[in-house]
Tab-separated table of C-alpha atoms in Angstrom:
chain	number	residue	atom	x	y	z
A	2	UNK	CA	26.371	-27.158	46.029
A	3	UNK	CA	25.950	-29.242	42.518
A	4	UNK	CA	27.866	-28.670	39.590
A	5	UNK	CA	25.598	-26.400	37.990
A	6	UNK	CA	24.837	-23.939	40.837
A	7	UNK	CA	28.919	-23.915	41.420
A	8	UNK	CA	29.435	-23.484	37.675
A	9	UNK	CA	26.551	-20.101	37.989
A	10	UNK	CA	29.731	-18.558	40.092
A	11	UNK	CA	32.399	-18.963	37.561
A	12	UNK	CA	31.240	-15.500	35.512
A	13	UNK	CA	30.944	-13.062	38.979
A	14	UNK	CA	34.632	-14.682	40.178
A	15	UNK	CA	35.758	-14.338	36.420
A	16	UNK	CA	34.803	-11.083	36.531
A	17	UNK	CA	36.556	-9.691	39.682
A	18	UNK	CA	39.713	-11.270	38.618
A	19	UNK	CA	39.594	-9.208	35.238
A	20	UNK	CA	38.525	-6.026	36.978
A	21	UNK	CA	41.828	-6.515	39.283
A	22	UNK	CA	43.930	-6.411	36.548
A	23	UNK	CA	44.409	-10.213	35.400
A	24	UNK	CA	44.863	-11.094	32.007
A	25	UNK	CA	41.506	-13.267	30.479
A	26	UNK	CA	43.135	-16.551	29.592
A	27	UNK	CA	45.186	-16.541	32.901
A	28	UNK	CA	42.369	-15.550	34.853
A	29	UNK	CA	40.188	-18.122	33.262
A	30	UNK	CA	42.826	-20.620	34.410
A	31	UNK	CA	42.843	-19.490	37.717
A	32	UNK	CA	39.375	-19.837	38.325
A	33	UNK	CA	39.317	-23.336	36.945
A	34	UNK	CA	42.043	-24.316	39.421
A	35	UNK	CA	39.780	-22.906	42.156
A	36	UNK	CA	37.020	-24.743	40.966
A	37	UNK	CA	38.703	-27.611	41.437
A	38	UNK	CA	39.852	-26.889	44.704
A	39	UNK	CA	36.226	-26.216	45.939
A	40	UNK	CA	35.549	-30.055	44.393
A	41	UNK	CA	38.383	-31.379	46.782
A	42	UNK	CA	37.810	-29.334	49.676
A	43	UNK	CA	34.081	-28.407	50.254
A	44	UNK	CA	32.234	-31.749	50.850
A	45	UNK	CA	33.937	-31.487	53.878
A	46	UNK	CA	33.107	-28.122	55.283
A	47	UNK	CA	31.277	-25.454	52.461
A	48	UNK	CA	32.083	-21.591	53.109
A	49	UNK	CA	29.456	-19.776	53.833
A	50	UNK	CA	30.086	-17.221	50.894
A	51	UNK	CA	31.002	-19.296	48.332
A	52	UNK	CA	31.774	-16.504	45.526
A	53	UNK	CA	34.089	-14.786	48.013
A	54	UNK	CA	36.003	-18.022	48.702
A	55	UNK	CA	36.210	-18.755	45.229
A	56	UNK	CA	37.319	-15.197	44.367
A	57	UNK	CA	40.135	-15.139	46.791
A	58	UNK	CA	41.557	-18.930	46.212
A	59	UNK	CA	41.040	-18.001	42.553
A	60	UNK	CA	43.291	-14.590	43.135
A	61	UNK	CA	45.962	-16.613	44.681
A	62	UNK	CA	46.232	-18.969	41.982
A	63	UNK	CA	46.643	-16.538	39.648
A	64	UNK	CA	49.098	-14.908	41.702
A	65	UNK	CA	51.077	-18.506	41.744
A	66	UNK	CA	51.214	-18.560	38.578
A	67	UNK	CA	52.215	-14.870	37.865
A	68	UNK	CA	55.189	-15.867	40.076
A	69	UNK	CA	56.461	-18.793	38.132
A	70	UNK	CA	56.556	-16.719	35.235
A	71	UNK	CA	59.348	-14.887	34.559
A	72	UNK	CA	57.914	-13.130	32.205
A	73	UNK	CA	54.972	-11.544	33.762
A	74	UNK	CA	56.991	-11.174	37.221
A	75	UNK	CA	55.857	-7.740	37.384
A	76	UNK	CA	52.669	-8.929	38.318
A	77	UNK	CA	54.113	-9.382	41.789
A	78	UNK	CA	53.707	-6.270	43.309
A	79	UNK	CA	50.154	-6.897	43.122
A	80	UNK	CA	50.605	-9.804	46.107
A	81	UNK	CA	49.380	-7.083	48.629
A	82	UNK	CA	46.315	-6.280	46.232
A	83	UNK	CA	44.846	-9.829	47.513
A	84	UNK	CA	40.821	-9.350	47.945
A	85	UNK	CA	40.528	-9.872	52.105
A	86	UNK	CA	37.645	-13.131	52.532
A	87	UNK	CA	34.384	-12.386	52.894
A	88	UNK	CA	31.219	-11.873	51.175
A	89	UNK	CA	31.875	-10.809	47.183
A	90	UNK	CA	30.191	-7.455	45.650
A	91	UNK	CA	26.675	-8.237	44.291
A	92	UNK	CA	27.537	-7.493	41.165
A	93	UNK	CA	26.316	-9.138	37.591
A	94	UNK	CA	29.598	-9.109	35.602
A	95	UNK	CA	28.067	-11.466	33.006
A	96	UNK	CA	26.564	-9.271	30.494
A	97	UNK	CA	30.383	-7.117	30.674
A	98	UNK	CA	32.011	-9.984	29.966
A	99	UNK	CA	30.187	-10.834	27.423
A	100	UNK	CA	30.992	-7.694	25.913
A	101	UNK	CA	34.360	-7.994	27.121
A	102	UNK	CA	35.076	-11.201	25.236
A	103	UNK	CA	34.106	-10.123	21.911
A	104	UNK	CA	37.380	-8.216	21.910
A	105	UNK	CA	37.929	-6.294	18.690
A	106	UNK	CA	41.839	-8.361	18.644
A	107	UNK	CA	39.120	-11.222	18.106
A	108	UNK	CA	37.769	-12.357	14.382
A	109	UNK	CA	33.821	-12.701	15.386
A	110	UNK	CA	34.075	-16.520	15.217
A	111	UNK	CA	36.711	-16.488	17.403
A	112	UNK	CA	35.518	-14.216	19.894
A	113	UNK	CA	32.141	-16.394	20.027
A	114	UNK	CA	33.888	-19.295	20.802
A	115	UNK	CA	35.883	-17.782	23.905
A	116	UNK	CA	33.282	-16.908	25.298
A	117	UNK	CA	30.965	-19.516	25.047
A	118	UNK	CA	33.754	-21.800	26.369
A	119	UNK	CA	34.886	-19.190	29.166
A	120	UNK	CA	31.811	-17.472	30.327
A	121	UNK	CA	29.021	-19.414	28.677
A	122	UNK	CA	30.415	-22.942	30.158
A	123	UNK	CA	29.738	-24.817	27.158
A	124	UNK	CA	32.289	-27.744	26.211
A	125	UNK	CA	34.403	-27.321	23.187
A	126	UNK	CA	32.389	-30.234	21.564
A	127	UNK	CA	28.952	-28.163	22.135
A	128	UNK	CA	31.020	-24.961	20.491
A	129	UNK	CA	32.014	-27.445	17.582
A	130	UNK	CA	28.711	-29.303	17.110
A	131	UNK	CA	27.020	-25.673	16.907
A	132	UNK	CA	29.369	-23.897	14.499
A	133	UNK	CA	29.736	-27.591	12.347
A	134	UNK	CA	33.063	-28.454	13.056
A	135	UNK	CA	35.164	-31.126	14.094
A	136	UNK	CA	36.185	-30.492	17.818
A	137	UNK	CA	39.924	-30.382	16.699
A	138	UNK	CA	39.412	-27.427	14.761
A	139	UNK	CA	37.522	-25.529	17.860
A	140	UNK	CA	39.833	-26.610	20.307
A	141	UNK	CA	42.200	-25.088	18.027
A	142	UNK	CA	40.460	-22.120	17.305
A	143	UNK	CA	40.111	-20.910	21.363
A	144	UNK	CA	43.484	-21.518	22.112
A	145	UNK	CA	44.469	-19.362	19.371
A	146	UNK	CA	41.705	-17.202	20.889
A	147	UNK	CA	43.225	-17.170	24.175
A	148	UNK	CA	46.846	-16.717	23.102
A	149	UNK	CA	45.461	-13.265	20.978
A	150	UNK	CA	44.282	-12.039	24.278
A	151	UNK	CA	46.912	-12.682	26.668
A	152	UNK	CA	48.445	-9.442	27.927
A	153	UNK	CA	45.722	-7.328	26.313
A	154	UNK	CA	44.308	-5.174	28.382
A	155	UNK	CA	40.197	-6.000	28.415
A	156	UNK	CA	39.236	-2.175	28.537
A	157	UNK	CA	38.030	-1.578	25.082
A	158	UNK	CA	34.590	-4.231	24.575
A	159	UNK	CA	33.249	-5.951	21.199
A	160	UNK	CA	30.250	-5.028	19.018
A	161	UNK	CA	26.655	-5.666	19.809
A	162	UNK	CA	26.186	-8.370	17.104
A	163	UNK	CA	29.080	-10.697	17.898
A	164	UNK	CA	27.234	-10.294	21.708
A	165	UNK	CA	24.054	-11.586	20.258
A	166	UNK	CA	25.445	-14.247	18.626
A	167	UNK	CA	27.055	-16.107	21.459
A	168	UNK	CA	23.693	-15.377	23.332
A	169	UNK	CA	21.905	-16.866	20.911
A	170	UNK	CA	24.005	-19.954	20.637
A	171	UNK	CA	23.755	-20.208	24.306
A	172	UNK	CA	20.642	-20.335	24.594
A	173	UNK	CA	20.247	-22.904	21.836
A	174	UNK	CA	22.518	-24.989	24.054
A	175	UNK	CA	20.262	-24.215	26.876
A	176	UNK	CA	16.842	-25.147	24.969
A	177	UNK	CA	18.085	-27.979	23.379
A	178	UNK	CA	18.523	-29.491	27.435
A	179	UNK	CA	22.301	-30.170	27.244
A	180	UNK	CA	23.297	-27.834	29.143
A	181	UNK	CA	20.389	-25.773	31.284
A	182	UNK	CA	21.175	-21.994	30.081
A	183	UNK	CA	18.052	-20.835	28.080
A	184	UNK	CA	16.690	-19.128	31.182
A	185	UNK	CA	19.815	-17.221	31.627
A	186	UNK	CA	20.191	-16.359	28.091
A	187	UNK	CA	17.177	-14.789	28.125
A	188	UNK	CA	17.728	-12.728	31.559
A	189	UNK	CA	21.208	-11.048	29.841
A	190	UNK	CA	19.272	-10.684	26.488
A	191	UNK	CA	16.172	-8.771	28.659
A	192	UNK	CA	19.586	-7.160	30.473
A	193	UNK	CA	20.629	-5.933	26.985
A	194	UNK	CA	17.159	-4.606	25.378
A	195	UNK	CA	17.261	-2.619	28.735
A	196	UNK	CA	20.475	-0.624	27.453
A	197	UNK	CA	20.919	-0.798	23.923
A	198	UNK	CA	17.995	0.331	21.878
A	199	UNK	CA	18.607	-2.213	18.727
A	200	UNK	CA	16.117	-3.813	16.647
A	201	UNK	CA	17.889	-7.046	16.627
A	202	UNK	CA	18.271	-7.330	20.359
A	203	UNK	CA	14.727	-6.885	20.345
A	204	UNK	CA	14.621	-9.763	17.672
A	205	UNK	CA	16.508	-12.093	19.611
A	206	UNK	CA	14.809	-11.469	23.065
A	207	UNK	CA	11.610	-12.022	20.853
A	208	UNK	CA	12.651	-15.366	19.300
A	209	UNK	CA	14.520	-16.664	22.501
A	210	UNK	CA	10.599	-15.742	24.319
A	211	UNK	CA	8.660	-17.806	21.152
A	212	UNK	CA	10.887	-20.756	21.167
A	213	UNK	CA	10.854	-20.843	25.673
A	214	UNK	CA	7.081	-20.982	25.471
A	215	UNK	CA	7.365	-24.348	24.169
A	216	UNK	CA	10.032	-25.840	25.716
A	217	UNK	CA	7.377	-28.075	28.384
A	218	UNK	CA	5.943	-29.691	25.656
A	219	UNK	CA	8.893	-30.711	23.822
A	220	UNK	CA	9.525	-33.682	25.163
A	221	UNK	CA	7.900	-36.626	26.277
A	222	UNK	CA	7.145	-37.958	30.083
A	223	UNK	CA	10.309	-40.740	29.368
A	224	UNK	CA	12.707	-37.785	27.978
A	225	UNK	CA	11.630	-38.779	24.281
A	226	UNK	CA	11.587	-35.977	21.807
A	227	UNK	CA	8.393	-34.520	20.609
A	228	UNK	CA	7.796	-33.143	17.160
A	229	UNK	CA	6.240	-29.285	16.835
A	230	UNK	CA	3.196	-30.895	14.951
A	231	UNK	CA	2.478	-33.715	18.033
A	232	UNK	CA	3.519	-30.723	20.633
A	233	UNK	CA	0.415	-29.974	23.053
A	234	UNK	CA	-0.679	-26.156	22.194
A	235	UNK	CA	-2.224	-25.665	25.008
A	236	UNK	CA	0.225	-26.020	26.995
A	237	UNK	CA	2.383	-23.438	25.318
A	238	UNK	CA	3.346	-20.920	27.315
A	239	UNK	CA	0.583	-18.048	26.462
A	240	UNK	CA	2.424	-14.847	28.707
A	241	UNK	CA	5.473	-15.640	26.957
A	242	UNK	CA	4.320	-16.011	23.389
A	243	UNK	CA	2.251	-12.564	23.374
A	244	UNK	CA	5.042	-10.794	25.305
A	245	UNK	CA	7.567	-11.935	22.177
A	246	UNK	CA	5.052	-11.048	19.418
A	247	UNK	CA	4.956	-8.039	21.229
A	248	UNK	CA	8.009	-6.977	21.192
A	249	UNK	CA	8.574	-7.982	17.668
A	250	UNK	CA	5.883	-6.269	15.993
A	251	UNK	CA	7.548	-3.053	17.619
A	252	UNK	CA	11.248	-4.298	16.075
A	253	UNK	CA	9.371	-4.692	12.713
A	254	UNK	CA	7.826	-1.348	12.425
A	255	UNK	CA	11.516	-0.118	12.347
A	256	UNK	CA	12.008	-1.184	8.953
A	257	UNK	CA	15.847	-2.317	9.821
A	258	UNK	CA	15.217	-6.102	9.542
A	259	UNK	CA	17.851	-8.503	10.490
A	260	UNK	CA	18.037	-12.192	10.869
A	261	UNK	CA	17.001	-12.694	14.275
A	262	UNK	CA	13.945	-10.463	13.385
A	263	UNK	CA	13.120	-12.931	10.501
A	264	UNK	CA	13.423	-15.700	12.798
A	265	UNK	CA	11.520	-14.434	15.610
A	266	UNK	CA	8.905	-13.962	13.028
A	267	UNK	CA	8.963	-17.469	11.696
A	268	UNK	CA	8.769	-18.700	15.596
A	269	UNK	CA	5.470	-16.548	15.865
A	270	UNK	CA	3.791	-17.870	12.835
A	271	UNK	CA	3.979	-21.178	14.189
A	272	UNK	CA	3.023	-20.055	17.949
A	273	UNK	CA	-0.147	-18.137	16.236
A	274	UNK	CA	-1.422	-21.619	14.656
A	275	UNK	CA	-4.096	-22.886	16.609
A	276	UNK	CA	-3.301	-26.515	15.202
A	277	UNK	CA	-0.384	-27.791	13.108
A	278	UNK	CA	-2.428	-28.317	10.051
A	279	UNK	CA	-3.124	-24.371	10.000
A	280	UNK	CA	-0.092	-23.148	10.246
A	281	UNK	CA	0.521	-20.723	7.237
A	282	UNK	CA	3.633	-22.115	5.724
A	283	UNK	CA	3.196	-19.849	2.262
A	284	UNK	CA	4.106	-16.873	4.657
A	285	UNK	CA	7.170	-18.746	6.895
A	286	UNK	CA	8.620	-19.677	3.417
A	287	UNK	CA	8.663	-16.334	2.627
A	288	UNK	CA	10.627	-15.485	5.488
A	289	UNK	CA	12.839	-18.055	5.197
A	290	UNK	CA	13.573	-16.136	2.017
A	291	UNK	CA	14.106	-13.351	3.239
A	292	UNK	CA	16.441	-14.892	6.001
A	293	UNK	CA	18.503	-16.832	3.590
A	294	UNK	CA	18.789	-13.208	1.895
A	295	UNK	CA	20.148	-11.971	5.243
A	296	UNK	CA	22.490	-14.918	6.514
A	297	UNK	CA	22.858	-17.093	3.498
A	298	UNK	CA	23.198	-20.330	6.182
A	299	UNK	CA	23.029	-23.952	4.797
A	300	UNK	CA	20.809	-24.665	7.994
A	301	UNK	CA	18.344	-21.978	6.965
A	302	UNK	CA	17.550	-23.338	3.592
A	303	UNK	CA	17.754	-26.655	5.153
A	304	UNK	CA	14.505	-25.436	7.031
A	305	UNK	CA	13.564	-23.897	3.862
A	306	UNK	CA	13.119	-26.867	1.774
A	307	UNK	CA	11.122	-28.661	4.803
A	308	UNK	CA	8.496	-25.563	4.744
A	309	UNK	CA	8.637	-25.668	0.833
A	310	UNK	CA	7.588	-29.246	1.346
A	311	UNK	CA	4.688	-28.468	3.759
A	312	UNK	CA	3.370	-25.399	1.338
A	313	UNK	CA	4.108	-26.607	-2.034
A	314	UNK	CA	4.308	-30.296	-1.512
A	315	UNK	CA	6.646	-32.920	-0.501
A	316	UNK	CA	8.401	-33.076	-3.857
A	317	UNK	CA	8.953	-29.642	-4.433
A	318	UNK	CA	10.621	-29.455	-0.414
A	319	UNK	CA	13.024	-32.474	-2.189
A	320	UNK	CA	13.682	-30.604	-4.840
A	321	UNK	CA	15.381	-27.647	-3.003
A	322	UNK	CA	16.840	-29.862	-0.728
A	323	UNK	CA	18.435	-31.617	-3.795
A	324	UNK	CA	20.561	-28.018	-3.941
A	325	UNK	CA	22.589	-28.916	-0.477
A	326	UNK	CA	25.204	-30.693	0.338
A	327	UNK	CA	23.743	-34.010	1.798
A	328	UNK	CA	26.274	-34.073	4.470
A	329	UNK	CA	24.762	-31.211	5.961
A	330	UNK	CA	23.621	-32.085	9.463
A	331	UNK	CA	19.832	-33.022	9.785
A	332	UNK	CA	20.137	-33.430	5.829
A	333	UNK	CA	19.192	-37.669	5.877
A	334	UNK	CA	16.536	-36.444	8.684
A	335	UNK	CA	14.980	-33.983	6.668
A	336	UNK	CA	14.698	-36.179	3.189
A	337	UNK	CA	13.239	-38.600	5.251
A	338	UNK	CA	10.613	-36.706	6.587
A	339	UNK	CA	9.644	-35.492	2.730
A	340	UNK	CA	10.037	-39.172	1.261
A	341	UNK	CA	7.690	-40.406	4.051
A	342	UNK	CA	5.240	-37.053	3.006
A	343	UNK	CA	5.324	-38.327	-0.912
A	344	UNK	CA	4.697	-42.177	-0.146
A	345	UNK	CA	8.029	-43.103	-0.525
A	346	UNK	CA	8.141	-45.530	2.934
A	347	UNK	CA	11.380	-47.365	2.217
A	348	UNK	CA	13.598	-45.137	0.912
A	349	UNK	CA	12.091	-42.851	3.966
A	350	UNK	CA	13.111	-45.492	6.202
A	351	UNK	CA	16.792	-45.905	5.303
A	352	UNK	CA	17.104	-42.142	5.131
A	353	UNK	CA	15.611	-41.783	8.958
A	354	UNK	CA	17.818	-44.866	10.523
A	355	UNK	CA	21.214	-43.449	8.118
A	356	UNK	CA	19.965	-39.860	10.201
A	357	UNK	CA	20.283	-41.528	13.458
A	358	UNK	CA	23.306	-43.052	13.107
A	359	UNK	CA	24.501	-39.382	12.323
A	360	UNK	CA	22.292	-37.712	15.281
A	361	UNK	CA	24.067	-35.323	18.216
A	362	UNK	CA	22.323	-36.503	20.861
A	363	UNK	CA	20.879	-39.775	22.310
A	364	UNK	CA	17.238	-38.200	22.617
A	365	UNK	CA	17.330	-37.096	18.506
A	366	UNK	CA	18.437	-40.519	17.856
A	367	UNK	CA	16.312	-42.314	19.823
A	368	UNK	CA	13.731	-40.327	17.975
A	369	UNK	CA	14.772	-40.896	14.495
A	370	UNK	CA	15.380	-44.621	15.193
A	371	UNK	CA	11.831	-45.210	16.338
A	372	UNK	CA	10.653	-43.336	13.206
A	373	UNK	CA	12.756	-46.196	11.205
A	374	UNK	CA	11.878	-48.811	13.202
A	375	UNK	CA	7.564	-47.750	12.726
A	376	UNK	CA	8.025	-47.152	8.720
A	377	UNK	CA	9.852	-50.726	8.586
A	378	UNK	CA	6.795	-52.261	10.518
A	379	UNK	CA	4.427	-50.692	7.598
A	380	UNK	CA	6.510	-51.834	4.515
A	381	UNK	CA	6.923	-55.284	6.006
A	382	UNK	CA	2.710	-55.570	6.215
């Protein structure tokens, strides 16, 4: 078993600990001990049911540590409570955790970064990178998290909106290829819709659908990054893209627009154009108006000025990206791209090598160095 299919376990075991009567950040503990146990131990005989083993080795360790605690001592009686081996419930505990995370003892932010760390398996340095913060400061923030939660009792859940937040910056992890969680994203999301009749889960399941019918053609044979306007349309995923405009259309005829609405609806403008050169950027900026209404993001109007650019011109995209703060991520990526647009090769240059200096991932700035490296070639001729 590989690291991913082992990490897959970690929400079911998670989950049984929590229903048993362990405290989150001390059951989270406990199953990370287990996990490493399984490391040492099973590439030299596997179980044959590995979320039961992990369940009860993860149960002991958190019955270890109840022990050394004098303060949680009366934790002990529950020795005789130990699951027995054998195969786990069936269950999907996921989506409940989810729910169980965003905690109402939690600020949102807070609650969003537990859970992406505890359930969604993301690294504190994806959390960071995603909310755009230094990795100190998250770190920070989820052991405060954790500390707010221990001893509480996880038996009253969060709201639906904190919930589609961390699913949606899962499955921007997951799309993005770091970590491979878009699929699963979208299977909780689709879990959700099922239950809750909400306009805005049916946003996000619509945008998560939009964005996953691309995701073959976004990057290269040699794992280099393709633009949308190079991408290969018909390869696009066809099912997917009517089943999210589908579902969309029936969120928007609701009236009760929200920002993953708007975005979904941005998503299916670009999925409608047959080429790049038709897409109908009057109508995304217009949307990205109304979603800047909604969330008032600095990475929303940093898409806004590049779709001002394509509809009104490269120098009218630079002039509302002249109203950020430049050391917004993407910024130096962005002003490159609408320097290049208005003829401005040099300056376009610097701007895309300065962006890949600053780039998240090797892919982006392999990307943005070849665009330096083929605008230096043409001001050099």
């Amino acid at each position: 078993m590989d690291e991913a299919q082992l990490r897959s376990l970690t929400p079911g075991v998670l989950g049984i600990l929590v229903r048993r009567g362990a405290d989150f950040a001390a059951a989270e503990d406990a199953v990370q001990d287990a996990l490493v146990e399984a490391v040492r131990v099973w590439p030299a005989g596997p179980p044959r049911d590995a979320k039961g083993w992990l369940a009860t080795v993860a149960w002991r360790k958190f019955l270890d540590a109840s022990r050394a605690d004098a303060a949680r001592r009366r934790r002990e009686e529950r020795v005789d409570e130990e699951p027995a081996p054998g195969p786990a419930p069936a269950v999907d505990d996921t989506l409940q955790l989810y729910f169980l995370c965003a905690h109402p003892s939690l600020t949102p932010s807070s609650a969003v970064a537990l859970t992406l760390r505890a359930v969604g398996g993301l690294t504190t340095r994806q959390i960071a990178q995603a909310y755009l913060v230094p990795e100190a400061t998250m770190a920070q923030r989820i052991s405060r998290a954790k500390r707010t939660v221990s001893g509480v009792r996880f038996d009253q859940p969060g709201d639906v909106a904190t919930v589609l937040r961390v699913l949606y910056l899962v499955f921007n992890e997951g799309y993005s290829g770091d970590v491979d969680l878009a699929s699963e994203a979208i299977r909780l999301t689709r879990q959700l819709a099922a239950v809750i009749d909400h306009p805005e889960v049916a946003g996000l399941l619509a945008l998560m659908l939009l964005h996953h019918a691309r995701r073959a053609t976004r990057t290269a044979p040699d794992g280099g990054l393709v633009p949308l306007a190079e991408q290969d349309r018909g390869r696009w995923d066809t099912a997917s893209i009517a089943e999210g405009v589908g579902i969309l259309q029936a969120a928007l005829a609701r009236d009760r627009l929200g920002e993953f609405q708007a975005q979904a609806a941005i998503a299916a403008l670009h999925a409608d154009a047959p080429t790049a050169g038709e897409t109908d950027w009057v109508q995304i900026v217009e949307w990205y108006d109304e979603l800047a209404r909604l969330s008032d993001s600095p990475v929303v109007r940093l898409n806004r000025a590049v779709a001002v650019g394509e509809a009104d011109g490269p120098r009218a995209g630079l002039a509302a990206l002249g109203e950020l703060d430049a050391t917004l991520p993407r910024h130096a990526a962005v002003a490159a791209y609408l320097h290049e647009r208005d003829g401005d090769l040099e300056t376009a240059a610097r701007l895309y090598a300065e962006a890949a200096h600053k780039a998240s991932t090797l892919a982006e700035r392999d990307h943005l160095t070849r665009q330096a490296a083929r605008l230096n070639a043409r001001v050099r001729r």
